Each structure stands twice: as structure tokens, then as C-alpha cells.
CSV table of C-alpha atoms in Angstrom, one decimal:
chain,number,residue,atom,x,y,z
A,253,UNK,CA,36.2,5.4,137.8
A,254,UNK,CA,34.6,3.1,140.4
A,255,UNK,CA,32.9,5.5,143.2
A,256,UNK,CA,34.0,4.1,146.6
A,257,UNK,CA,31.7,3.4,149.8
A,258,UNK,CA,32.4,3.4,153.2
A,259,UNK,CA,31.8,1.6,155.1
A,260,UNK,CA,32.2,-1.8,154.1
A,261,UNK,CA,29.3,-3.2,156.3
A,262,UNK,CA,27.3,-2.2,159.5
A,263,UNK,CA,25.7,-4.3,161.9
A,264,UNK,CA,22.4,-2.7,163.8
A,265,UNK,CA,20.2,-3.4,166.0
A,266,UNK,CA,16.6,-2.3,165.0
A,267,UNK,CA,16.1,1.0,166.0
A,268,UNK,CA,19.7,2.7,165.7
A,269,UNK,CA,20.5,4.5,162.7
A,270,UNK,CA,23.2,4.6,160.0
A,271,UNK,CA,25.3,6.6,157.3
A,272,UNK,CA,26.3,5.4,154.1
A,273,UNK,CA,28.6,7.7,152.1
A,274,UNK,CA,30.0,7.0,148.6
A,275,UNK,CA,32.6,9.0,147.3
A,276,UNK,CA,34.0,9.9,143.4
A,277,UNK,CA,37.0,11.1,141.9
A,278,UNK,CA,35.4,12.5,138.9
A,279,UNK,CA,32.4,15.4,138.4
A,280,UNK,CA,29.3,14.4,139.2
A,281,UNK,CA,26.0,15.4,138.3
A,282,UNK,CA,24.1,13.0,140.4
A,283,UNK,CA,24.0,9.9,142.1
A,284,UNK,CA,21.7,6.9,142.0
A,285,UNK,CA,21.4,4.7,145.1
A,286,UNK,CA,20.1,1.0,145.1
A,287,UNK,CA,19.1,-1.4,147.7
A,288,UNK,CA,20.0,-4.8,147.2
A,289,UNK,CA,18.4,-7.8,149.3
A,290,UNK,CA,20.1,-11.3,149.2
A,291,UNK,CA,19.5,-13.3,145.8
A,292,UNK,CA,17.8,-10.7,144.3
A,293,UNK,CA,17.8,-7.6,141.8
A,294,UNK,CA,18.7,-4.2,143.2
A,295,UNK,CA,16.1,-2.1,144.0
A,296,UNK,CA,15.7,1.9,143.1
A,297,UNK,CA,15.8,4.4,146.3
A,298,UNK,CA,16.2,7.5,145.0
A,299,UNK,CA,18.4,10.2,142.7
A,300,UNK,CA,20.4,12.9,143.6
A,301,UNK,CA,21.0,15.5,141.3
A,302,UNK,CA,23.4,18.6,141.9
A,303,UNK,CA,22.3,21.3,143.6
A,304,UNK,CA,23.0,20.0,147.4
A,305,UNK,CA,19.7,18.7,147.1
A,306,UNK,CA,18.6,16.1,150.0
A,307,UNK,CA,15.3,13.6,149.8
A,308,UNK,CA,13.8,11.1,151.7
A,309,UNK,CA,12.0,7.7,151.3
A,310,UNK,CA,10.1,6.9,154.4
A,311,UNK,CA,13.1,6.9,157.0
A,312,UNK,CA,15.7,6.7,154.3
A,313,UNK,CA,17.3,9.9,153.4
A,314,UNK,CA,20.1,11.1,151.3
A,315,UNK,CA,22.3,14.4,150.7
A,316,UNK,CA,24.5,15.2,147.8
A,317,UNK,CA,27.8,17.5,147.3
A,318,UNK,CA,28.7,17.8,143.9
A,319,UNK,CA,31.6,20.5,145.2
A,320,UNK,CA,32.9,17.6,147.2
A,321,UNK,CA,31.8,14.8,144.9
A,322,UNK,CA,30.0,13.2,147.5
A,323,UNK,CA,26.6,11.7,148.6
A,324,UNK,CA,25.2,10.0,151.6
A,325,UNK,CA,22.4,7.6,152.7
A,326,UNK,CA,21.0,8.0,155.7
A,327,UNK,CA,19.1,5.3,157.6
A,328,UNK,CA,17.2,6.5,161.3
A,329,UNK,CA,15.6,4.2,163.2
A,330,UNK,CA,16.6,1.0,160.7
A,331,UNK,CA,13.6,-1.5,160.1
A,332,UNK,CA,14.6,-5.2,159.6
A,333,UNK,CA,13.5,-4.7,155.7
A,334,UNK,CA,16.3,-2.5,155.3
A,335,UNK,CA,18.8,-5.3,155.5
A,336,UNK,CA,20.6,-5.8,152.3
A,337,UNK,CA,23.6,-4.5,150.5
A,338,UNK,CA,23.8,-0.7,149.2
A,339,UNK,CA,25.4,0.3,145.7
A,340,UNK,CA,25.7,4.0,145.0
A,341,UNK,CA,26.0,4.6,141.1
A,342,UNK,CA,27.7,7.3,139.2
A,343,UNK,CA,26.9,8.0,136.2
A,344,UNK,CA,29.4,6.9,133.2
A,345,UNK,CA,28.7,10.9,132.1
A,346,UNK,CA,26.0,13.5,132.6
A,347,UNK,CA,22.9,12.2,134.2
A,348,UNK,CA,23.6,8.4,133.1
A,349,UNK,CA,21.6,7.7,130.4
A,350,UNK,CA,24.9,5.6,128.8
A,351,UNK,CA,25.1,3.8,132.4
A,352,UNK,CA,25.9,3.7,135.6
A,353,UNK,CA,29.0,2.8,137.0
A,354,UNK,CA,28.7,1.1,141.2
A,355,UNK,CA,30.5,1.0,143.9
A,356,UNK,CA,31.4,-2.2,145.9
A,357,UNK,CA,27.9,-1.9,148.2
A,358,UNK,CA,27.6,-1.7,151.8
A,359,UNK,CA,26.0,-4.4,153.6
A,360,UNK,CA,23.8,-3.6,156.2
A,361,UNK,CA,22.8,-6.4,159.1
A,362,UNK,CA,19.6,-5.0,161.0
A,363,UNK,CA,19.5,-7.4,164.0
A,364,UNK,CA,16.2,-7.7,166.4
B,200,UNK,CA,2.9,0.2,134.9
B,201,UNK,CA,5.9,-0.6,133.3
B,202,UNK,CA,7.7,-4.6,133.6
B,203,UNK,CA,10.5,-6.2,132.7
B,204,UNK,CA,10.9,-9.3,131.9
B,205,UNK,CA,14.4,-11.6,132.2
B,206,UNK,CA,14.3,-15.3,131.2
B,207,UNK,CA,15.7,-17.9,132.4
B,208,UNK,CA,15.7,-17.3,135.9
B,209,UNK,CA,18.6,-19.9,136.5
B,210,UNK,CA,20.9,-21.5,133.7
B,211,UNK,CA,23.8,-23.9,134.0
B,212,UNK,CA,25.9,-24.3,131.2
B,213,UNK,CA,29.3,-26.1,129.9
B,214,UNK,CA,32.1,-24.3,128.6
B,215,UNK,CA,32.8,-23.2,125.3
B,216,UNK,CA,28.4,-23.9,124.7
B,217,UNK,CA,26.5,-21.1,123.6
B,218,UNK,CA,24.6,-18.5,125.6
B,219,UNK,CA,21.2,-16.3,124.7
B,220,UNK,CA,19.4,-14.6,127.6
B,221,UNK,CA,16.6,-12.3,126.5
B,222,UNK,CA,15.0,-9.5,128.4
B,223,UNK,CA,11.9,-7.7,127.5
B,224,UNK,CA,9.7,-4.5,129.0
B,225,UNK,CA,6.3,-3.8,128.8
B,226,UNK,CA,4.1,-0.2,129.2
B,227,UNK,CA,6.8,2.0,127.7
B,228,UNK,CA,8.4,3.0,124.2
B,229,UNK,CA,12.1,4.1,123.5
B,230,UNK,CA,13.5,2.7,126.4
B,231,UNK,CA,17.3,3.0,127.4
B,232,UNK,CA,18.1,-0.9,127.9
B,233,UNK,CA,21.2,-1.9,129.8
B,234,UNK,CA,23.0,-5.4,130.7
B,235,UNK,CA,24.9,-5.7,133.9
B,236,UNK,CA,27.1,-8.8,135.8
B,237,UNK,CA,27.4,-9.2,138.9
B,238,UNK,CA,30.4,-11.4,140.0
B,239,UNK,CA,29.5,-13.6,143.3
B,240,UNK,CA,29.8,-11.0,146.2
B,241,UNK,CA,30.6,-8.2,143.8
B,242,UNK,CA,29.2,-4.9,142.6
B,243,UNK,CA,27.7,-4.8,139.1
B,244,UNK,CA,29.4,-4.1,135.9
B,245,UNK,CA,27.8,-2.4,133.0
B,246,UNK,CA,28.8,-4.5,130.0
B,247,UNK,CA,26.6,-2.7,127.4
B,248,UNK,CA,23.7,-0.6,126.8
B,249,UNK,CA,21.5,0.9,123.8
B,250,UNK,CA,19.3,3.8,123.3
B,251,UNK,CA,17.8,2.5,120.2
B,252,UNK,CA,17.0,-0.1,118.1
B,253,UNK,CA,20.3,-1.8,116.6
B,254,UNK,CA,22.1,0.7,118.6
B,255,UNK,CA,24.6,-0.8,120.9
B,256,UNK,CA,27.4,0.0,123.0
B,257,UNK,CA,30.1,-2.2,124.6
B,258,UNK,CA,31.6,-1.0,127.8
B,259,UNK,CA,34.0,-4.1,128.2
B,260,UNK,CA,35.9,-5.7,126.3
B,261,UNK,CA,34.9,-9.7,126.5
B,262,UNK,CA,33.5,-12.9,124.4
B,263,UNK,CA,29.6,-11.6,125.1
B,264,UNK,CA,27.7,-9.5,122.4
B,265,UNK,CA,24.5,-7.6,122.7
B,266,UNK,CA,21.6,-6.8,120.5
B,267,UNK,CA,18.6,-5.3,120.0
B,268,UNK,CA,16.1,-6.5,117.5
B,269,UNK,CA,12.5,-4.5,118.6
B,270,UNK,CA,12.3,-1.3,121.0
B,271,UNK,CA,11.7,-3.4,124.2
B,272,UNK,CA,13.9,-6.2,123.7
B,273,UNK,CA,17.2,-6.9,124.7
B,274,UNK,CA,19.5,-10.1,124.0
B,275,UNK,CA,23.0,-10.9,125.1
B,276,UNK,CA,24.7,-13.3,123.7
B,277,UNK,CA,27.9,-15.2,123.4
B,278,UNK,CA,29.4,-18.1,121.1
B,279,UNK,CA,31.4,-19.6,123.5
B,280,UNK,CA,31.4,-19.5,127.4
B,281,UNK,CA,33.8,-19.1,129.4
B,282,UNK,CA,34.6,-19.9,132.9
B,283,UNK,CA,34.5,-16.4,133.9
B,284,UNK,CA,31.2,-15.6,132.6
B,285,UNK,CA,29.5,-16.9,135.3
B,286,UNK,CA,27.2,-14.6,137.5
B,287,UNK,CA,24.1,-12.7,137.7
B,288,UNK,CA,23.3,-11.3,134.7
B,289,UNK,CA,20.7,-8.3,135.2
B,290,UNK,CA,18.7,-6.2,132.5
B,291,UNK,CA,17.8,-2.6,133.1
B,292,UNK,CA,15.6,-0.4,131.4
B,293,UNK,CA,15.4,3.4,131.7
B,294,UNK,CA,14.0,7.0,130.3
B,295,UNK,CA,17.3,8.9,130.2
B,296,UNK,CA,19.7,11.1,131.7
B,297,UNK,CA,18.7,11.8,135.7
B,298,UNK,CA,15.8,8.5,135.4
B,299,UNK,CA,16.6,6.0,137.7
B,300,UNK,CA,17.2,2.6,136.1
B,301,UNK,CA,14.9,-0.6,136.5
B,302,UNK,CA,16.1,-3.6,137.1
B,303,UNK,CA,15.0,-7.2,135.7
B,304,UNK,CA,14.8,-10.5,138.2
B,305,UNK,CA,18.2,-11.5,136.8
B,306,UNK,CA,19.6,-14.4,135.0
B,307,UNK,CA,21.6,-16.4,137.6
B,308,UNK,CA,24.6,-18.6,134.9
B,309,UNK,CA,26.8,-21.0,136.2
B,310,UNK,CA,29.9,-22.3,133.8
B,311,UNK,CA,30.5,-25.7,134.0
């Protein structure tokens, strides 16, 4: 099943922050999040595995509940570069060595 | 460092003509390779991924076929496009379960 995002898109200005948050219906194990910019290949950010573990990438961050099949991206102080479209991936089972399934993305405007 | 490789970048092509896009990484061995589509404005789609040589697994149902002929190679194929198999067609590699997935520049196809 397709892991759904909210919220659809988000317009910023540089400087504010945002949440991201991708939900399941199934079990999860962990969750994959990608950056996608416009024309191009998505990007890896980081893996969440299960354990309520939460890590960072410069001032991206992201928290996972595997109780309530959940995970979110967190974006403080947004950059320009982090325009682009977010997928969260689930994977198809276990830690997703058969493949990922995505959500829908979030796109993200960061305006000056 | 590990690369993949994806060619051709772009590719417009007739209906019912036949399609081979070929994607190849460098700097590791045993990779888990993966083909995705992404429709215009859409997530992506796993449509099939192998763990091994010959090995190959077909998560939709569809005219395109996948195989893999060496460790680090990955083809997808079809005999006769469609309309509807236009998009971005992306290759992945990975190490397994809880690695994150790399992706290629994408093949962008357009049906004619």
C-alpha cells in the first residue's frame, strides 16, 4: 500500500521551517526519505529504522513511530536548495531490499 | 565511490517500436538493482528489481521486461511501446535490507 504524505505542498519563505509527515497502513520497519529537484533523479536523505529513532542532515531532520506507523521530515530555517518535491518510501517488506514503495511527494517552494 | 550509469538521457519513440535502456554501476559487487517510472507529476513506481544475476522480479503487470545479464548491469526492455509507457524511467542500485537506494540520471521516454 501507497504510504500517504501530507501535505500536498508548502510555500516558505527562506528562513521558516516545515514538517513533512508520511503516514502507512501496513508495519513498518523503516522509512526511506528522498529529495527530488525539478527534472532530475531523487536524491537520498536519510533512513529511519524502528526504534523511535530521529537523525539529522544539516538542518533536515526526521523522527519515526513504528507504533503509529509514522515518520516525519523536518525542515528549520529552510535554505533555497531545499526546494524540490519529497517522497517518503516504505519498504515493499522488511528493510526494502525487494523495493520501495512512495508516496505522492510533497513539494516544497522556498521563496527569498 | 560507487556510479551509476543510465543511457540515453532522453529518448523519443513511436508506438508499437521497440525499447532497450541499459543502466550500469561501477565500485561495487552484488548490487540490488531496481527500475522505477515516474509518470509526469507523479510518484515512482517500482516495476521490477533483482538481487542477482538472472534473477528478476516483476512488480506490475505490463508490456516491459527486465533483465540482468552481468552483476552491475541492468536492462529493461519492451517489444512494443505503448502510449502509456512514457515517463522517467530511473535505475537504482542498492546493498540490502535498511541501505538506502541510489538512483541513476534517468531515462526521460516520450511515446509518439
Amino acid at each position: 500500500q501507497q504510504p500517504v504524505q501530507s501535505p500536498q505542498a508548502v510555500i516558505l519563505r527562506e528562513g521558516e521551517d516545515a514538517v513533512i509527515n508520511c503516514s502507512s497502513s501496513k508495519a513498518l520497519y523503516s522509512v526511506h526519505w528522498y529529495r527530488q529537484k525539478h527534472g532530475e533523479a531523487p536524491v537520498f536523505l536519510m533512513i529511519l529504522l524502528k526504534g523511535g529513532e530521529q537523525k539529522g542532515h544539516d538542518k533536515i531532520s526526521a523522527s519515526f513511530n513504528e507504533k503509529k506507523q509514522q515518520s516525519s521530515l523536518y525542515l528549520t530555517a529552510s535554505q533555497l536548495s531545499y526546494s524540490g518535491t519529497y517522497f517518503c518510501g516504505t519498504p515493499n517488506s522488511g528493510g526494502g531490499a525487494d523495493g520501495l514503495t512512495f508516496g505522492k511527494g510533497t513539494h516544497l517552494i522556498i521563496q527569498p | 565511490s560507487q556510479t551509476i550509469h543510465q543511457w540515453p538521457a532522453t529518448l523519443v519513440q513511436p508506438v508499437g517500436s521497440p525499447l532497450s535502456l541499459e543502466c550500469t554501476v561501477e565500485g561495487t559487487s552484488n548490487p540490488n538493482l531496481y527500475w522505477y517510472r515516474q509518470a509526469a507529476g507523479r510518484g515512482l513506481q517500482l516495476l521490477f528489481y533483482s538481487v542477482g544475476i538472472g534473477q528478476i522480479s516483476s512488480e506490475v503487470p505490463q508490456n516491459l521486461s527486465a533483465s540482468r545479464p552481468q552483476d552491475r548491469q541492468f536492462i529493461l526492455s519492451s517489444k512494443k511501446l505503448l502510449l502509456s509507457d512514457s515517463g522517467f524511467y530511473l535505475c537504482a542500485w542498492g546493498q540490502g535490507n535498511y541501505q538506502p537506494q541510489h538512483f541513476g540520471d534517468g531515462t526521460r521516454l516520450s511515446i509518439l
